[in-house]
XYZ file of N, CA, C and O in Angstrom:
768
model
N 184.705 198.425 103.025
C 185.031 197.059 103.431
C 186.549 196.891 103.433
O 187.235 197.316 102.523
N 187.048 196.260 104.449
C 188.485 196.013 104.562
C 188.860 194.858 103.638
O 188.438 193.728 103.833
N 189.682 195.151 102.631
C 190.075 194.105 101.685
C 191.565 193.803 101.777
O 192.151 193.296 100.828
N 192.182 194.108 102.904
C 193.623 193.891 103.012
C 194.000 192.436 103.228
O 195.161 192.082 103.080
N 193.049 191.593 103.578
C 193.351 190.177 103.763
C 193.650 189.509 102.430
O 193.295 190.002 101.363
N 194.324 188.369 102.503
C 194.661 187.586 101.315
C 193.677 186.438 101.158
O 193.187 185.888 102.136
N 193.450 186.058 99.906
C 192.704 184.840 99.596
C 193.540 184.081 98.573
O 193.999 184.661 97.590
N 193.767 182.796 98.830
C 194.400 181.947 97.829
C 193.507 180.745 97.579
O 192.840 180.243 98.477
N 193.498 180.321 96.332
C 192.776 179.123 95.915
C 193.775 177.984 95.774
O 194.892 178.194 95.290
N 193.384 176.804 96.205
C 194.236 175.623 96.112
C 193.401 174.509 95.495
O 192.295 174.214 95.969
N 193.927 173.908 94.444
C 193.232 172.764 93.859
C 193.460 171.541 94.741
O 194.542 171.356 95.296
N 192.447 170.708 94.849
C 192.539 169.469 95.631
C 193.652 168.564 95.094
O 194.127 168.728 93.967
N 194.028 167.578 95.889
C 195.025 166.594 95.478
C 194.472 165.627 94.440
O 193.273 165.604 94.141
N 195.355 164.811 93.921
C 195.020 163.873 92.835
C 194.014 162.809 93.266
O 194.049 162.313 94.389
N 193.147 162.450 92.333
C 192.233 161.317 92.491
C 192.559 160.306 91.391
O 193.264 160.627 90.430
N 192.013 159.113 91.502
C 192.208 158.131 90.434
C 191.627 158.643 89.111
O 192.178 158.384 88.042
N 190.519 159.376 89.178
C 189.925 159.902 87.952
C 190.820 160.968 87.323
O 190.864 161.081 86.105
N 191.532 161.769 88.132
C 192.503 162.707 87.551
C 193.547 161.924 86.768
O 193.894 162.281 85.636
N 194.040 160.877 87.382
C 195.088 160.054 86.789
C 194.623 159.439 85.466
O 195.385 159.340 84.509
N 193.353 159.069 85.401
C 192.778 158.442 84.212
C 192.199 159.471 83.231
O 191.603 159.092 82.226
N 192.358 160.749 83.548
C 191.828 161.852 82.732
C 190.324 161.748 82.545
O 189.781 162.032 81.470
N 189.624 161.353 83.621
C 188.170 161.282 83.587
C 187.589 162.585 84.116
O 188.130 163.167 85.053
N 186.485 163.017 83.542
C 185.799 164.218 84.008
C 185.121 163.910 85.337
O 184.287 163.012 85.412
N 185.475 164.641 86.375
C 184.895 164.391 87.696
C 183.660 165.239 87.949
O 182.666 164.754 88.461
N 183.750 166.526 87.660
C 182.622 167.409 87.914
C 182.163 167.305 89.356
O 182.967 167.325 90.285
N 180.857 167.149 89.540
C 180.274 167.081 90.880
C 180.284 165.674 91.454
O 179.821 165.458 92.579
N 180.812 164.705 90.714
C 180.912 163.346 91.236
C 181.922 163.344 92.382
O 182.993 163.924 92.281
N 181.562 162.711 93.476
C 182.386 162.766 94.690
C 183.427 161.652 94.679
O 183.200 160.566 95.199
N 184.574 161.940 94.092
C 185.669 160.980 93.961
C 186.719 161.316 95.018
O 187.160 162.457 95.109
N 187.144 160.329 95.847
C 188.119 160.623 96.909
C 189.544 160.757 96.380
O 189.854 160.326 95.266
N 190.403 161.330 97.189
C 191.827 161.400 96.874
C 192.411 159.994 96.817
O 191.974 159.102 97.553
N 193.408 159.809 95.978
C 194.168 158.563 96.006
C 195.405 158.786 96.894
O 195.558 159.859 97.491
N 196.271 157.792 96.994
C 197.448 157.911 97.873
C 198.331 159.088 97.461
O 198.836 159.830 98.313
N 198.509 159.280 96.172
C 199.311 160.412 95.688
C 198.668 161.728 96.092
O 199.341 162.662 96.545
N 197.360 161.821 95.946
C 196.631 163.033 96.310
C 196.726 163.355 97.787
O 196.859 164.528 98.177
N 196.671 162.311 98.614
C 196.804 162.544 100.067
C 198.194 163.073 100.393
O 198.344 163.989 101.210
N 199.222 162.532 99.731
C 200.584 163.035 99.952
C 200.743 164.444 99.400
O 201.397 165.282 100.024
N 200.144 164.740 98.256
C 200.195 166.097 97.705
C 199.582 167.100 98.686
O 200.116 168.196 98.875
N 198.485 166.723 99.310
C 197.820 167.610 100.271
C 198.704 167.849 101.494
O 198.841 168.985 101.962
N 199.311 166.783 102.002
C 200.219 166.949 103.147
C 201.406 167.831 102.762
O 201.815 168.709 103.523
N 201.945 167.615 101.553
C 203.086 168.414 101.087
C 202.693 169.882 100.919
O 203.481 170.783 101.249
N 201.495 170.132 100.427
C 201.026 171.522 100.288
C 200.953 172.188 101.659
O 201.351 173.353 101.816
N 200.464 171.468 102.634
C 200.416 172.007 103.995
C 201.798 172.320 104.528
O 202.024 173.369 105.142
N 202.741 171.409 104.280
C 204.126 171.648 104.726
C 204.726 172.874 104.032
O 205.407 173.681 104.672
N 204.468 173.013 102.724
C 204.986 174.178 101.982
C 204.409 175.473 102.533
O 205.132 176.451 102.733
N 203.112 175.482 102.770
C 202.471 176.689 103.302
C 203.017 177.024 104.694
O 203.249 178.193 105.009
N 203.224 176.004 105.513
C 203.791 176.231 106.850
C 205.207 176.787 106.733
O 205.578 177.736 107.422
N 206.016 176.225 105.835
C 207.407 176.667 105.658
C 207.493 178.106 105.154
O 208.448 178.817 105.465
N 206.476 178.548 104.389
C 206.477 179.927 103.897
C 206.313 180.924 105.034
O 206.678 182.086 104.895
N 205.739 180.486 106.136
C 205.623 181.324 107.315
C 204.504 182.356 107.305
O 204.389 183.154 108.229
N 203.678 182.366 106.278
C 202.549 183.299 106.248
C 201.516 182.870 107.285
O 201.372 181.681 107.585
N 200.797 183.839 107.816
C 199.743 183.540 108.791
C 198.423 183.359 108.050
O 198.044 184.189 107.234
N 197.729 182.259 108.334
C 196.418 181.995 107.744
C 195.379 181.963 108.841
O 195.576 181.319 109.868
N 194.266 182.660 108.622
C 193.213 182.778 109.635
C 192.072 181.798 109.429
O 191.467 181.337 110.398
N 191.744 181.516 108.177
C 190.530 180.770 107.858
C 190.828 179.751 106.760
O 191.569 180.041 105.816
N 190.210 178.572 106.878
C 190.327 177.504 105.888
C 188.917 177.063 105.512
O 188.135 176.673 106.382
N 188.595 177.160 104.212
C 187.283 176.750 103.712
C 187.494 175.885 102.477
O 188.586 175.849 101.911
N 186.417 175.209 102.036
C 186.559 174.365 100.844
C 185.222 174.131 100.174
O 184.159 174.463 100.705
N 185.311 173.494 99.029
C 184.160 172.906 98.358
C 183.669 171.773 99.265
O 184.461 171.172 99.995
N 182.383 171.420 99.199
C 181.897 170.307 100.018
C 182.259 168.925 99.479
O 182.039 167.928 100.173
N 182.801 168.839 98.255
C 183.157 167.527 97.716
C 184.318 166.931 98.499
O 185.250 167.635 98.878
N 184.270 165.628 98.709
C 185.211 164.932 99.587
C 186.674 165.176 99.233
O 187.510 165.346 100.106
N 187.013 165.201 97.943
C 188.418 165.399 97.570
C 188.936 166.761 98.025
O 190.091 166.896 98.404
N 188.075 167.769 98.025
C 188.467 169.098 98.503
C 188.520 169.130 100.031
O 189.452 169.679 100.618
N 187.539 168.511 100.669
C 187.516 168.477 102.145
C 188.735 167.718 102.667
O 189.398 168.175 103.608
N 189.056 166.560 102.063
C 190.236 165.788 102.487
C 191.507 166.635 102.344
O 192.358 166.640 103.232
N 191.634 167.323 101.223
C 192.810 168.169 100.988
C 192.873 169.283 102.021
O 193.933 169.536 102.615
N 191.745 169.943 102.255
C 191.705 171.047 103.233
C 192.097 170.555 104.628
O 192.872 171.215 105.323
N 191.590 169.415 105.011
C 191.917 168.910 106.354
C 193.394 168.570 106.487
O 193.994 168.810 107.537
N 193.996 168.026 105.442
C 195.436 167.731 105.485
C 196.249 169.015 105.570
O 197.215 169.100 106.336
N 195.879 170.004 104.791
C 196.567 171.300 104.844
C 196.377 171.921 106.219
O 197.322 172.415 106.833
N 195.151 171.880 106.706
C 194.851 172.443 108.024
C 195.638 171.786 109.131
O 196.084 172.455 110.071
N 195.859 170.469 109.037
C 196.633 169.757 110.064
C 198.055 170.308 110.131
O 198.616 170.466 111.222
N 198.631 170.634 108.985
C 199.994 171.176 108.952
C 200.055 172.596 109.502
O 201.084 173.027 110.019
N 198.933 173.317 109.390
C 198.906 174.724 109.802
C 198.193 174.950 111.131
O 198.020 176.090 111.555
N 197.757 173.854 111.759
C 196.978 173.943 112.991
C 195.747 174.827 112.783
O 195.478 175.750 113.546
N 195.032 174.522 111.703
C 193.874 175.307 111.301
C 192.728 174.360 110.965
O 192.899 173.419 110.181
N 191.589 174.579 111.567
C 190.407 173.741 111.309
C 189.677 174.199 110.058
O 189.637 175.395 109.770
N 189.094 173.258 109.332
C 188.206 173.591 108.225
C 186.967 174.231 108.834
O 186.255 173.597 109.605
N 186.721 175.504 108.518
C 185.620 176.206 109.182
C 184.276 176.005 108.497
O 183.253 176.022 109.160
N 184.273 175.839 107.172
C 183.007 175.577 106.487
C 183.259 175.230 105.043
O 184.360 175.385 104.530
N 182.192 174.769 104.390
C 182.244 174.493 102.955
C 181.232 175.403 102.255
O 180.258 175.852 102.860
N 181.484 175.661 100.973
C 180.628 176.514 100.158
C 180.208 175.744 98.911
O 181.061 175.317 98.127
N 178.915 175.590 98.715
C 178.378 174.894 97.537
C 178.860 175.530 96.245
O 179.076 174.834 95.256
N 179.023 176.855 96.250
C 179.430 177.567 95.032
C 180.814 177.149 94.539
O 181.188 177.448 93.414
N 181.587 176.471 95.398
C 182.944 176.059 95.036
C 183.011 174.672 94.398
O 184.087 174.206 94.045
N 181.859 174.014 94.221
C 181.835 172.687 93.597
C 182.372 172.805 92.173
O 182.219 173.829 91.509
N 182.990 171.742 91.692
C 183.575 171.737 90.356
C 182.530 171.939 89.269
O 181.335 171.690 89.470
N 182.994 172.365 88.124
C 182.167 172.531 86.932
C 181.431 171.224 86.644
O 182.029 170.150 86.655
N 180.143 171.319 86.397
C 179.351 170.133 86.111
C 179.529 169.655 84.681
O 179.578 170.466 83.753
N 179.627 168.345 84.510
C 179.758 167.757 83.180
C 178.592 166.824 82.867
O 178.648 166.049 81.913
N 177.531 166.900 83.679
C 176.313 166.150 83.424
C 176.553 164.682 83.156
O 177.303 164.024 83.876
N 175.929 164.139 82.099
C 176.031 162.707 81.821
C 177.442 162.265 81.418
O 177.718 161.074 81.368
N 178.337 163.234 81.159
C 179.694 162.876 80.752
C 180.651 162.737 81.933
O 181.821 162.415 81.725
N 180.164 162.958 83.153
C 181.047 162.759 84.303
C 181.451 161.289 84.350
O 180.621 160.406 84.191
N 182.748 161.062 84.515
C 183.292 159.717 84.481
C 183.870 159.358 83.124
O 184.594 158.376 82.984
N 183.577 160.170 82.101
C 184.107 159.941 80.757
C 185.585 160.283 80.721
O 185.996 161.314 81.249
N 186.367 159.431 80.097
C 187.789 159.703 79.940
C 188.013 160.505 78.665
O 187.504 160.149 77.601
N 188.767 161.591 78.788
C 189.118 162.402 77.624
C 190.391 161.897 76.949
O 190.715 162.325 75.850
N 191.092 160.991 77.612
C 192.355 160.468 77.074
C 192.109 159.795 75.733
O 191.259 158.912 75.607
N 192.836 160.231 74.739
C 192.770 159.615 73.429
C 191.574 159.983 72.582
O 191.448 159.499 71.457
N 190.663 160.823 73.089
C 189.519 161.227 72.271
C 189.981 162.168 71.166
O 190.799 163.059 71.406
N 189.452 162.013 69.966
C 189.758 162.988 68.908
C 189.261 164.372 69.354
O 188.303 164.476 70.128
N 189.891 165.422 68.863
C 189.553 166.785 69.291
C 188.076 167.106 69.066
O 187.449 167.750 69.901
N 187.495 166.647 67.988
C 186.076 166.938 67.724
C 185.179 166.300 68.791
O 184.210 166.917 69.252
N 185.499 165.077 69.195
C 184.718 164.400 70.246
C 184.933 165.070 71.593
O 184.003 165.255 72.377
N 186.167 165.454 71.860
C 186.494 166.169 73.108
C 185.681 167.460 73.193
O 185.103 167.772 74.233
N 185.617 168.194 72.094
C 184.853 169.441 72.060
C 183.361 169.191 72.267
O 182.677 169.969 72.940
N 182.842 168.112 71.709
C 181.418 167.770 71.880
C 181.110 167.499 73.350
O 180.109 167.968 73.891
N 181.980 166.733 74.018
C 181.794 166.420 75.434
C 181.864 167.693 76.270
O 181.007 167.948 77.124
N 182.871 168.527 76.009
C 183.040 169.755 76.797
C 181.920 170.762 76.527
O 181.564 171.557 77.407
N 181.343 170.727 75.336
C 180.239 171.639 75.014
C 178.997 171.345 75.857
O 178.158 172.216 76.065
N 178.869 170.116 76.334
C 177.716 169.737 77.159
C 177.905 170.107 78.629
O 177.003 169.920 79.441
N 179.073 170.641 78.965
C 179.383 170.995 80.361
C 178.640 172.256 80.788
O 178.118 173.009 79.970
N 178.643 172.477 82.099
C 178.131 173.734 82.642
C 178.872 174.871 81.936
O 180.101 174.829 81.800
N 178.165 175.887 81.448
C 178.830 176.965 80.711
C 179.939 177.637 81.529
O 179.804 177.858 82.729
N 181.038 177.941 80.843
C 182.200 178.553 81.504
C 181.830 179.845 82.227
O 182.300 180.092 83.339
N 180.967 180.675 81.614
C 180.622 181.937 82.270
C 179.806 181.707 83.541
O 179.949 182.426 84.518
N 178.996 180.645 83.560
C 178.229 180.321 84.773
C 179.161 179.855 85.886
O 178.976 180.209 87.060
N 180.172 179.072 85.527
C 181.147 178.600 86.517
C 181.911 179.807 87.081
O 182.090 179.927 88.297
N 182.344 180.699 86.197
C 183.082 181.889 86.638
C 182.219 182.754 87.552
O 182.690 183.232 88.591
N 180.953 182.964 87.192
C 180.044 183.759 88.042
C 179.908 183.123 89.422
O 179.942 183.797 90.444
N 179.755 181.800 89.440
C 179.608 181.070 90.705
C 180.875 181.196 91.542
O 180.826 181.429 92.756
N 182.037 181.052 90.906
C 183.307 181.187 91.612
C 183.506 182.586 92.168
O 183.932 182.754 93.315
N 183.193 183.602 91.358
C 183.312 184.987 91.839
C 182.353 185.250 92.999
O 182.721 185.909 93.974
N 181.133 184.728 92.903
C 180.162 184.906 93.993
C 180.693 184.279 95.280
O 180.573 184.864 96.363
N 181.300 183.097 95.165
C 181.870 182.440 96.350
C 182.985 183.277 96.951
O 183.035 183.486 98.165
N 183.891 183.783 96.105
C 185.010 184.589 96.618
C 184.527 185.880 97.264
O 185.041 186.294 98.305
N 183.531 186.514 96.666
C 182.981 187.739 97.267
C 182.337 187.435 98.617
O 182.495 188.186 99.572
N 181.624 186.332 98.662
C 180.979 185.936 99.922
C 182.027 185.634 100.997
O 181.900 186.057 102.147
N 183.084 184.917 100.615
C 184.163 184.598 101.559
C 184.815 185.885 102.056
O 185.058 186.052 103.241
N 185.079 186.818 101.139
C 185.690 188.100 101.521
C 184.777 188.866 102.485
O 185.233 189.425 103.480
N 183.467 188.879 102.211
C 182.519 189.587 103.075
C 182.412 188.938 104.454
O 182.276 189.625 105.456
N 182.453 187.606 104.496
C 182.329 186.895 105.766
C 183.618 186.919 106.587
O 183.576 186.686 107.793
N 184.751 187.201 105.923
C 186.051 187.192 106.602
C 186.865 188.427 106.206
O 187.982 188.302 105.702
N 186.322 189.627 106.439
C 187.020 190.846 105.991
C 188.386 190.995 106.661
O 188.532 190.778 107.857
N 189.374 191.301 105.819
C 190.712 191.549 106.336
C 191.457 190.317 106.813
O 192.559 190.429 107.344
N 190.890 189.148 106.619
C 191.532 187.916 107.090
C 192.214 187.203 105.932
O 191.860 187.387 104.776
N 193.186 186.369 106.253
C 193.893 185.566 105.255
C 193.203 184.216 105.159
O 193.158 183.471 106.142
N 192.690 183.913 103.957
C 191.822 182.757 103.780
C 192.399 181.796 102.730
O 192.730 182.201 101.618
N 192.473 180.522 103.110
C 192.818 179.438 102.196
C 191.517 178.807 101.716
O 190.663 178.451 102.539
N 191.367 178.669 100.400
C 190.152 178.132 99.802
C 190.525 176.923 98.947
O 191.230 177.061 97.952
N 190.070 175.731 99.332
C 190.363 174.522 98.565
C 189.173 174.228 97.651
O 188.043 174.107 98.117
N 189.464 174.140 96.358
C 188.399 173.928 95.377
C 188.897 173.009 94.257
O 189.661 172.084 94.522
N 188.497 173.296 93.035
C 188.682 172.386 91.905
C 189.300 173.105 90.717
O 189.113 174.308 90.529
N 189.987 172.337 89.879
C 190.760 172.891 88.775
C 189.998 173.784 87.817
O 190.401 174.924 87.559
N 188.913 173.302 87.245
C 188.176 174.116 86.272
C 187.556 175.330 86.938
O 187.570 176.426 86.374
N 186.998 175.149 88.118
C 186.412 176.290 88.825
C 187.467 177.357 89.093
O 187.244 178.545 88.847
N 188.634 176.951 89.563
C 189.706 177.915 89.844
C 190.137 178.600 88.551
O 190.227 179.830 88.478
N 190.417 177.808 87.522
C 190.908 178.366 86.255
C 189.925 179.364 85.660
O 190.302 180.473 85.267
N 188.647 179.007 85.609
C 187.647 179.884 85.005
C 187.397 181.125 85.854
O 187.228 182.226 85.328
N 187.401 180.970 87.171
C 187.188 182.112 88.063
C 188.342 183.098 87.980
O 188.137 184.308 87.850
N 189.562 182.595 88.044
C 190.739 183.469 87.983
C 190.857 184.105 86.598
O 191.224 185.277 86.477
N 190.505 183.373 85.547
C 190.501 183.946 84.196
C 189.553 185.137 84.132
O 189.881 186.187 83.576
N 188.383 184.969 84.694
C 187.394 186.053 84.713
C 187.901 187.235 85.531
O 187.793 188.389 85.116
N 188.466 186.958 86.671
C 188.941 188.007 87.567
C 190.108 188.787 86.962
O 190.180 190.005 87.072
N 191.005 188.085 86.289
C 192.201 188.718 85.733
C 192.020 189.241 84.307
O 192.868 189.977 83.804
N 190.945 188.817 83.630
C 190.703 189.282 82.268
C 191.552 188.607 81.212
O 191.673 189.090 80.096
N 192.146 187.477 81.555
C 192.935 186.713 80.581
C 192.881 185.247 80.974
O 192.692 184.909 82.140
N 193.065 184.383 79.979
C 192.973 182.940 80.221
C 194.071 182.485 81.182
O 195.240 182.780 80.982
N 193.664 181.793 82.220
C 194.600 181.224 83.187
C 194.904 179.796 82.744
O 194.011 179.079 82.296
N 196.147 179.353 82.885
C 196.469 177.979 82.465
C 195.836 176.935 83.389
O 195.354 177.257 84.478
N 195.868 175.706 82.933
C 195.360 174.591 83.740
C 196.029 174.594 85.110
O 197.228 174.862 85.229
N 195.260 174.299 86.139
C 195.743 174.319 87.521
C 196.113 172.895 87.923
O 195.305 171.969 87.807
N 197.332 172.717 88.398
C 197.807 171.390 88.821
C 197.233 171.024 90.196
O 196.867 171.893 90.977
N 197.215 169.743 90.500
C 196.759 169.294 91.818
C 197.601 169.940 92.905
O 198.838 169.946 92.830
N 196.941 170.511 93.886
C 197.523 171.194 95.051
C 198.311 172.460 94.696
O 199.050 172.979 95.525
N 198.108 172.975 93.498
C 198.710 174.265 93.138
C 198.008 175.378 93.902
O 196.790 175.358 94.077
N 198.791 176.348 94.363
C 198.271 177.498 95.091
C 198.166 178.673 94.115
O 199.153 179.037 93.467
N 196.977 179.241 94.001
C 196.721 180.339 93.068
C 196.235 181.556 93.856
O 195.115 181.544 94.382
N 197.042 182.617 93.957
C 196.616 183.822 94.678
C 195.465 184.519 93.947
O 195.390 184.509 92.718
N 194.591 185.134 94.716
C 193.464 185.890 94.182
C 193.757 187.375 94.377
O 194.182 187.783 95.455
N 193.515 188.160 93.328
C 193.635 189.613 93.459
C 192.366 190.113 94.139
O 191.377 190.434 93.489
N 192.395 190.173 95.454
C 191.210 190.503 96.243
C 190.644 191.866 95.857
O 189.426 192.031 95.759
N 191.499 192.841 95.605
C 191.028 194.176 95.245
C 190.196 194.143 93.972
O 189.294 194.970 93.786
N 190.465 193.186 93.077
C 189.733 193.097 91.814
C 188.342 192.486 91.980
O 187.518 192.590 91.076
N 188.065 191.872 93.114
C 186.759 191.227 93.303
C 185.605 192.210 93.163
O 184.551 191.855 92.647
N 185.791 193.437 93.610
C 184.728 194.425 93.495
C 184.581 194.968 92.092
O 183.536 195.487 91.723
N 185.625 194.816 91.272
C 185.619 195.385 89.928
C 185.273 194.382 88.842
O 184.974 194.776 87.731
N 185.354 193.099 89.149
C 185.181 192.077 88.110
C 183.773 192.134 87.521
O 182.788 192.134 88.235
N 183.724 192.217 86.226
C 182.473 192.148 85.482
C 182.604 190.953 84.553
O 183.691 190.677 84.051
N 181.515 190.291 84.311
C 181.571 189.110 83.467
C 181.969 189.506 82.059
O 181.331 190.317 81.411
N 183.055 188.951 81.589
C 183.565 189.218 80.246
C 183.345 187.978 79.389
O 183.537 186.870 79.839
N 182.981 188.206 78.154
C 182.761 187.088 77.243
C 183.923 186.912 76.275
O 183.900 186.027 75.446
N 184.951 187.767 76.404
C 186.063 187.704 75.475
C 187.252 186.921 76.028
O 188.278 186.852 75.389
N 187.112 186.322 77.206
C 188.199 185.534 77.776
C 188.212 184.177 77.100
O 187.221 183.443 77.140
N 189.306 183.874 76.453
C 189.403 182.601 75.744
C 189.381 181.446 76.727
O 189.980 181.510 77.785
N 188.666 180.399 76.368
C 188.621 179.206 77.207
C 189.475 178.134 76.565
O 189.322 177.841 75.380
N 190.379 177.562 77.355
C 191.173 176.460 76.815
C 190.291 175.210 76.773
O 189.214 175.185 77.342
N 190.780 174.175 76.115
C 190.009 172.937 76.036
C 190.287 172.006 77.198
O 189.770 170.902 77.247
N 191.086 172.476 78.172
C 191.344 171.654 79.359
C 190.142 171.720 80.275
O 189.597 172.789 80.487
N 189.688 170.586 80.826
C 188.554 170.628 81.711
C 188.940 171.271 82.966
O 188.813 171.696 83.837
């Protein structure tokens, strides 16, 4: 399989729930004005870098789709499809809960009820492998979510990746996709 193409992950722009430190998970929260500007700025930065991008995909959640479309407008690139596997980590009944000001013990209790980190990483790796297989040798922009990106890249690289900022671009080591095995020794930060 030709793995010479690049894949980068981009976190969606800011939402009001990001600003309020609320757990979004699979809840479909739209971008706010800042998030829309962050997405446009990310597109401008990518265009200014001059790299050629062939494919643009995203999570099906609106905040990711909105971000992808703004980036695509700057690059003259259409959103080609969405992947369910790229949806954010689920937080079940705690979606919408604000972590701001919670004592660490309560924060840990809320995060313990989330979709397991290893399941999120497996889902993220499966999505990246599928994207690589469907677009061999192509340069692909993937718009997704902070926890999904952080946990997937942590698994792929074998070390904890820091929290991903809104519209941050995170390169994927494509060659490592075939070698990644689920590791249980990767430390998980308490950031959602």
